[in-house]
Structures are given as C-alpha cells and as structure tokens.
Amino acid sequence: MANESLLKSSIGKKFAMALSALFLIVFLLQHFVINALSVISPEGFNEVSAFMSYNPLIQYVMQPILLIGVCYHFIMGFVLELQNKKARGPVAYQKYNGAANATWMSRNMVISGLVILVFLLLHLYDFWVPTIVDHYIAPAANFGQGNYFMDHLNHVFTLDGALSFVRLVIYIVGFVFLSLHLQHGFASAFQSIGAKHSKYTPFIVGFGKWYSIIIPAGFIIIAVYHFFVK
C-alpha cells in the first residue's frame, strides 16, 4: 500500500517522469550515433539499420519498451502540468510571478513538449511506419538489402519540390525545441531522482547544457546534409 501511495503521489510521479526522461536521453544519444553513420559511413548505416530491423530483441522487446517510454513521458508531463495548475488555483496563480522564479522554458515545458510530439509523429511517419510496412505488413523484396535504408533516407530529404523544404524546416524547428526542452529537462530529471551533490551537480548541469546543444545540432546537420548531398 505504501508503494502504491508513493506512485500516486506527486513525488512518485515526478520520480517516474525523471526515469523516463533519462531513458529517452540515453536512447537519443544512441539514435544520434546511428544516424551520424549515414554521413560518415553509409555502408555502416545500412548494416546497423538492417541488423536492428531483424534483431528479435530489438524488434520485440526494446522497440515496444521505447514506444511505451515515449508515450508515458508525454502523458505524465501533461498530467503533472495539470496537477501543478490545479494546485496553484486561480487566486494563487494570479500571485505567481513565473518570470521572476523560473526561465521561460521551465515554465513552458508542455508547449515545447507538444511541438516535439508533432515533430515526432512526422518522424515516425517518415521512417518508422515505412519500415514496419515493408517488414511486416507488405514485405518489400529489397527490404534490408543493399542501400535500402540510405535510399529511403535520401528519399525523405530530397531537393525535388517545396514539400521537402517544408519538411526540413519542420525538422530543424523540432530539434531546436528539443534543445530547449533538454536544457531544462536534463538537470530537472537528475534533481527529481535526488541526484544533488555540491561536487557533482555543477558537472551534471554543465554536461546537460552541452548535451542539449550538441545532440540536437548534430541531428540538424545530418538533416541538412541529406537535403543537399545525395
């Protein structure tokens, strides 16, 4: 009963939210490394992508865990925001001067989260859905062979038509908001799990700032590269 009460409490929800955030931060780094291969070594990118598409552990264990983690993180973020607004109430909210107590991003994590969610849905439509269709629903004869994954990546970012440019802009905007989201969320996640220490906290905060800039910027460079280079 005590454990159940803890999970339902605000502290318990924030702790679980932080764990899901740290899980997604680790995944984001792994995802970036694989995508960077498409620029450094297209052959390596194809090999790794094919391996991940056929590996049972990744397909039937890790992939569902990732999808659950993403859904949980977004849903819990909205739930906690609604709870915070309800706790402040209309009177308390009028007295609350957010700008004097926190940064714009820390006060608008839901807004950045919504932008990232829209971007994520586009990203899944561009890459995950075609892979699932070609692998499970209507298997393509060349799925996972040759330059399949690089060809699809280049197909998404093509110079033909204004739609591709709009897609590129959406990707850039999405990663900019991801950077802003991470700048607050990285340190906040460690704080929520109680990882505060006078010696290590400054390092965590500093590392989080660099991470929140370098990783999204890297994704933007990859997208721009494939938009112009074939």
mmCIF file of C-alpha atoms in Angstrom:
data_model
loop_
_atom_site.group_PDB
_atom_site.id
_atom_site.type_symbol
_atom_site.label_atom_id
_atom_site.label_comp_id
_atom_site.label_asym_id
_atom_site.label_seq_id
_atom_site.Cartn_x
_atom_site.Cartn_y
_atom_site.Cartn_z
ATOM 1 C CA MET A 1 0.000 0.000 0.000
ATOM 2 C CA ALA A 2 2.854 2.376 0.809
ATOM 3 C CA ASN A 3 4.473 1.763 -2.571
ATOM 4 C CA GLU A 4 1.141 2.264 -4.334
ATOM 5 C CA SER A 5 0.592 5.562 -2.490
ATOM 6 C CA LEU A 6 4.095 6.690 -3.430
ATOM 7 C CA LEU A 7 3.478 6.006 -7.133
ATOM 8 C CA LYS A 8 0.242 8.009 -6.988
ATOM 9 C CA SER A 9 1.861 10.923 -5.155
ATOM 10 C CA SER A 10 3.308 13.967 -6.893
ATOM 11 C CA ILE A 11 6.819 12.992 -5.802
ATOM 12 C CA GLY A 12 6.390 9.456 -7.114
ATOM 13 C CA LYS A 13 5.091 10.710 -10.463
ATOM 14 C CA LYS A 14 7.967 13.173 -10.801
ATOM 15 C CA PHE A 15 10.449 10.395 -9.993
ATOM 16 C CA ALA A 16 8.929 8.102 -12.642
ATOM 17 C CA MET A 17 8.822 11.019 -15.078
ATOM 18 C CA ALA A 18 12.529 11.647 -14.459
ATOM 19 C CA LEU A 19 13.405 7.979 -15.056
ATOM 20 C CA SER A 20 11.549 8.020 -18.379
ATOM 21 C CA ALA A 21 13.395 11.241 -19.310
ATOM 22 C CA LEU A 22 16.802 9.714 -18.541
ATOM 23 C CA PHE A 23 15.870 6.617 -20.535
ATOM 24 C CA LEU A 24 14.943 8.775 -23.537
ATOM 25 C CA ILE A 25 18.128 10.838 -23.168
ATOM 26 C CA VAL A 26 20.212 7.663 -23.438
ATOM 27 C CA PHE A 27 18.173 6.500 -26.427
ATOM 28 C CA LEU A 28 18.588 9.884 -28.106
ATOM 29 C CA LEU A 29 22.373 9.578 -27.899
ATOM 30 C CA GLN A 30 22.274 6.063 -29.370
ATOM 31 C CA HIS A 31 19.922 7.235 -32.125
ATOM 32 C CA PHE A 32 22.242 10.113 -32.965
ATOM 33 C CA VAL A 33 25.295 7.854 -33.234
ATOM 34 C CA ILE A 34 23.476 5.550 -35.676
ATOM 35 C CA ASN A 35 22.189 8.467 -37.764
ATOM 36 C CA ALA A 36 25.664 10.023 -37.857
ATOM 37 C CA LEU A 37 26.814 6.876 -39.659
ATOM 38 C CA SER A 38 24.649 7.912 -42.618
ATOM 39 C CA VAL A 39 27.064 10.822 -43.115
ATOM 40 C CA ILE A 40 30.325 9.155 -42.079
ATOM 41 C CA SER A 41 29.749 5.638 -43.425
ATOM 42 C CA PRO A 42 26.584 4.961 -45.480
ATOM 43 C CA GLU A 43 27.500 1.265 -45.673
ATOM 44 C CA GLY A 44 27.785 1.105 -41.894
ATOM 45 C CA PHE A 45 24.438 2.883 -41.560
ATOM 46 C CA ASN A 46 22.792 0.274 -43.800
ATOM 47 C CA GLU A 47 24.354 -2.607 -41.892
ATOM 48 C CA VAL A 48 23.353 -1.289 -38.470
ATOM 49 C CA SER A 49 19.826 -0.398 -39.653
ATOM 50 C CA ALA A 50 19.343 -3.857 -41.188
ATOM 51 C CA PHE A 51 20.625 -5.518 -38.016
ATOM 52 C CA MET A 52 18.206 -3.537 -35.849
ATOM 53 C CA SER A 53 15.316 -4.294 -38.210
ATOM 54 C CA TYR A 54 15.811 -8.051 -37.967
ATOM 55 C CA ASN A 55 17.104 -8.488 -34.410
ATOM 56 C CA PRO A 56 14.258 -10.065 -32.340
ATOM 57 C CA LEU A 57 15.455 -8.472 -29.085
ATOM 58 C CA ILE A 58 15.333 -5.001 -30.596
ATOM 59 C CA GLN A 59 12.111 -5.513 -32.536
ATOM 60 C CA TYR A 60 10.012 -7.331 -29.926
ATOM 61 C CA VAL A 61 11.492 -6.126 -26.630
ATOM 62 C CA MET A 62 13.405 -2.852 -26.942
ATOM 63 C CA GLN A 63 11.132 -1.225 -29.523
ATOM 64 C CA PRO A 64 7.909 -1.717 -27.507
ATOM 65 C CA ILE A 65 9.711 -0.512 -24.346
ATOM 66 C CA LEU A 66 10.832 2.603 -26.210
ATOM 67 C CA LEU A 67 7.314 3.338 -27.508
ATOM 68 C CA ILE A 68 5.868 2.863 -24.021
ATOM 69 C CA GLY A 69 8.570 5.113 -22.561
ATOM 70 C CA VAL A 70 7.834 7.870 -25.082
ATOM 71 C CA CYS A 71 4.057 7.680 -24.518
ATOM 72 C CA TYR A 72 4.474 7.594 -20.736
ATOM 73 C CA HIS A 73 6.813 10.594 -20.749
ATOM 74 C CA PHE A 74 4.440 12.772 -22.772
ATOM 75 C CA ILE A 75 1.296 11.721 -20.918
ATOM 76 C CA MET A 76 2.870 12.098 -17.474
ATOM 77 C CA GLY A 77 4.250 15.502 -18.459
ATOM 78 C CA PHE A 78 0.746 16.740 -19.254
ATOM 79 C CA VAL A 79 -0.685 15.143 -16.090
ATOM 80 C CA LEU A 80 1.911 16.818 -13.855
ATOM 81 C CA GLU A 81 1.352 20.178 -15.536
ATOM 82 C CA LEU A 82 -2.408 19.944 -14.946
ATOM 83 C CA GLN A 83 -1.781 18.979 -11.314
ATOM 84 C CA ASN A 84 0.537 21.944 -10.834
ATOM 85 C CA LYS A 85 -2.029 24.359 -12.285
ATOM 86 C CA LYS A 86 -4.761 22.846 -10.120
ATOM 87 C CA ALA A 87 -2.579 23.094 -7.015
ATOM 88 C CA ARG A 88 -1.851 26.788 -7.635
ATOM 89 C CA GLY A 89 -5.517 27.568 -8.178
ATOM 90 C CA PRO A 90 -6.930 30.758 -9.741
ATOM 91 C CA VAL A 91 -6.021 33.031 -6.819
ATOM 92 C CA ALA A 92 -2.567 31.609 -6.255
ATOM 93 C CA TYR A 93 -1.945 31.735 -9.998
ATOM 94 C CA GLN A 94 -2.588 35.488 -10.063
ATOM 95 C CA LYS A 95 0.056 35.974 -7.368
ATOM 96 C CA TYR A 96 2.502 33.651 -9.092
ATOM 97 C CA ASN A 97 5.169 35.595 -10.964
ATOM 98 C CA GLY A 98 6.666 32.867 -13.134
ATOM 99 C CA ALA A 99 9.156 35.098 -14.906
ATOM 100 C CA ALA A 100 10.719 36.056 -11.589
ATOM 101 C CA ASN A 101 11.080 32.466 -10.394
ATOM 102 C CA ALA A 102 11.962 30.407 -13.461
ATOM 103 C CA THR A 103 13.084 30.570 -17.077
ATOM 104 C CA TRP A 104 10.593 30.721 -19.944
ATOM 105 C CA MET A 105 11.407 27.144 -20.949
ATOM 106 C CA SER A 106 10.935 25.731 -17.449
ATOM 107 C CA ARG A 107 7.503 27.427 -17.367
ATOM 108 C CA ASN A 108 6.555 26.180 -20.842
ATOM 109 C CA MET A 109 7.774 22.589 -20.971
ATOM 110 C CA VAL A 110 4.316 21.499 -22.132
ATOM 111 C CA ILE A 111 4.486 23.839 -25.139
ATOM 112 C CA SER A 112 7.909 22.558 -26.169
ATOM 113 C CA GLY A 113 6.681 19.020 -25.497
ATOM 114 C CA LEU A 114 3.714 19.499 -27.841
ATOM 115 C CA VAL A 115 5.961 20.830 -30.617
ATOM 116 C CA ILE A 116 8.300 17.865 -30.139
ATOM 117 C CA LEU A 117 5.333 15.475 -30.169
ATOM 118 C CA VAL A 118 4.118 16.835 -33.534
ATOM 119 C CA PHE A 119 7.641 16.569 -34.898
ATOM 120 C CA LEU A 120 7.982 13.035 -33.527
ATOM 121 C CA LEU A 121 4.766 11.946 -35.250
ATOM 122 C CA LEU A 122 6.139 13.276 -38.549
ATOM 123 C CA HIS A 123 9.426 11.490 -37.931
ATOM 124 C CA LEU A 124 7.617 8.194 -37.243
ATOM 125 C CA TYR A 125 5.553 8.680 -40.407
ATOM 126 C CA ASP A 126 8.709 9.311 -42.448
ATOM 127 C CA PHE A 127 10.843 6.448 -41.153
ATOM 128 C CA TRP A 128 9.224 4.052 -38.671
ATOM 129 C CA VAL A 129 5.901 3.471 -40.470
ATOM 130 C CA PRO A 130 7.512 2.587 -43.869
ATOM 131 C CA THR A 131 9.897 0.191 -42.111
ATOM 132 C CA ILE A 132 7.030 -1.558 -40.311
ATOM 133 C CA VAL A 133 5.037 -1.786 -43.558
ATOM 134 C CA ASP A 134 7.972 -3.135 -45.580
ATOM 135 C CA HIS A 135 8.976 -5.550 -42.835
ATOM 136 C CA TYR A 136 5.674 -6.911 -41.506
ATOM 137 C CA ILE A 137 2.617 -5.750 -43.479
ATOM 138 C CA ALA A 138 3.671 -5.791 -47.139
ATOM 139 C CA PRO A 139 7.258 -7.127 -47.191
ATOM 140 C CA ALA A 140 9.385 -5.422 -49.831
ATOM 141 C CA ALA A 141 11.656 -7.660 -51.868
ATOM 142 C CA ASN A 142 14.676 -5.421 -51.249
ATOM 143 C CA PHE A 143 13.969 -4.638 -47.597
ATOM 144 C CA GLY A 144 17.223 -4.530 -45.629
ATOM 145 C CA GLN A 145 19.321 -5.253 -48.706
ATOM 146 C CA GLY A 146 21.893 -3.054 -50.432
ATOM 147 C CA ASN A 147 21.284 0.651 -49.856
ATOM 148 C CA TYR A 148 17.651 0.297 -48.776
ATOM 149 C CA PHE A 149 17.921 2.460 -45.658
ATOM 150 C CA MET A 150 20.167 5.101 -47.240
ATOM 151 C CA ASP A 151 17.886 5.269 -50.276
ATOM 152 C CA HIS A 152 14.884 5.824 -48.026
ATOM 153 C CA LEU A 153 16.735 8.465 -46.011
ATOM 154 C CA ASN A 154 17.660 10.348 -49.182
ATOM 155 C CA HIS A 155 14.101 9.957 -50.444
ATOM 156 C CA VAL A 156 12.741 11.748 -47.366
ATOM 157 C CA PHE A 157 15.197 14.627 -47.752
ATOM 158 C CA THR A 158 15.078 15.363 -51.462
ATOM 159 C CA LEU A 159 15.560 18.637 -53.291
ATOM 160 C CA ASP A 160 12.543 17.967 -55.526
ATOM 161 C CA GLY A 161 9.548 20.071 -54.582
ATOM 162 C CA ALA A 162 8.687 22.611 -51.888
ATOM 163 C CA LEU A 163 7.251 19.899 -49.633
ATOM 164 C CA SER A 164 10.723 18.546 -48.880
ATOM 165 C CA PHE A 165 11.939 22.011 -47.895
ATOM 166 C CA VAL A 166 8.946 22.396 -45.576
ATOM 167 C CA ARG A 167 9.782 19.006 -44.063
ATOM 168 C CA LEU A 168 13.374 20.123 -43.500
ATOM 169 C CA VAL A 169 12.213 23.312 -41.787
ATOM 170 C CA ILE A 170 9.891 21.291 -39.540
ATOM 171 C CA TYR A 171 12.794 19.008 -38.614
ATOM 172 C CA ILE A 172 15.000 21.989 -37.775
ATOM 173 C CA VAL A 173 12.282 23.643 -35.678
ATOM 174 C CA GLY A 174 11.606 20.317 -33.941
ATOM 175 C CA PHE A 175 15.250 19.877 -32.981
ATOM 176 C CA VAL A 176 15.524 23.487 -31.798
ATOM 177 C CA PHE A 177 12.601 22.907 -29.445
ATOM 178 C CA LEU A 178 14.148 19.596 -28.412
ATOM 179 C CA SER A 179 17.293 21.506 -27.470
ATOM 180 C CA LEU A 180 15.294 23.991 -25.395
ATOM 181 C CA HIS A 181 13.345 21.154 -23.780
ATOM 182 C CA LEU A 182 16.534 19.301 -22.871
ATOM 183 C CA GLN A 183 18.227 22.389 -21.422
ATOM 184 C CA HIS A 184 15.717 22.372 -18.587
ATOM 185 C CA GLY A 185 14.702 18.709 -18.592
ATOM 186 C CA PHE A 186 18.216 17.230 -18.298
ATOM 187 C CA ALA A 187 19.081 18.847 -14.969
ATOM 188 C CA SER A 188 15.490 18.593 -13.755
ATOM 189 C CA ALA A 189 15.473 14.812 -14.259
ATOM 190 C CA PHE A 190 18.564 14.338 -12.090
ATOM 191 C CA GLN A 191 17.135 16.650 -9.454
ATOM 192 C CA SER A 192 13.857 14.704 -9.363
ATOM 193 C CA ILE A 193 15.648 11.419 -8.600
ATOM 194 C CA GLY A 194 17.572 13.102 -5.801
ATOM 195 C CA ALA A 195 20.945 13.254 -7.564
ATOM 196 C CA LYS A 196 22.078 16.507 -5.938
ATOM 197 C CA HIS A 197 25.616 16.989 -4.671
ATOM 198 C CA SER A 198 27.690 20.129 -4.241
ATOM 199 C CA LYS A 199 30.581 18.473 -6.089
ATOM 200 C CA TYR A 200 28.763 16.689 -8.938
ATOM 201 C CA THR A 201 25.651 18.798 -9.597
ATOM 202 C CA PRO A 202 27.560 21.605 -11.410
ATOM 203 C CA PHE A 203 29.101 18.954 -13.694
ATOM 204 C CA ILE A 204 25.672 17.426 -14.403
ATOM 205 C CA VAL A 205 24.199 20.855 -15.186
ATOM 206 C CA GLY A 206 27.144 21.770 -17.423
ATOM 207 C CA PHE A 207 27.101 18.414 -19.217
ATOM 208 C CA GLY A 208 23.345 18.734 -19.703
ATOM 209 C CA LYS A 209 23.725 22.133 -21.373
ATOM 210 C CA TRP A 210 26.363 20.828 -23.790
ATOM 211 C CA TYR A 211 24.322 17.694 -24.471
ATOM 212 C CA SER A 212 21.171 19.724 -25.151
ATOM 213 C CA ILE A 213 23.056 21.798 -27.720
ATOM 214 C CA ILE A 214 25.384 19.293 -29.408
ATOM 215 C CA ILE A 215 22.946 16.393 -29.951
ATOM 216 C CA PRO A 216 20.052 18.411 -31.492
ATOM 217 C CA ALA A 217 22.570 20.446 -33.535
ATOM 218 C CA GLY A 218 24.060 17.183 -34.775
ATOM 219 C CA PHE A 219 20.642 15.961 -35.906
ATOM 220 C CA ILE A 220 20.069 19.270 -37.730
ATOM 221 C CA ILE A 221 23.419 18.920 -39.517
ATOM 222 C CA ILE A 222 22.509 15.375 -40.592
ATOM 223 C CA ALA A 223 19.126 16.521 -41.964
ATOM 224 C CA VAL A 224 20.640 19.487 -43.828
ATOM 225 C CA TYR A 225 23.435 17.279 -45.194
ATOM 226 C CA HIS A 226 20.998 14.785 -46.705
ATOM 227 C CA PHE A 227 18.859 17.609 -48.071
ATOM 228 C CA PHE A 228 21.749 18.963 -50.144
ATOM 229 C CA VAL A 229 24.033 15.951 -50.629
ATOM 230 C CA LYS A 230 22.918 12.783 -52.433
#
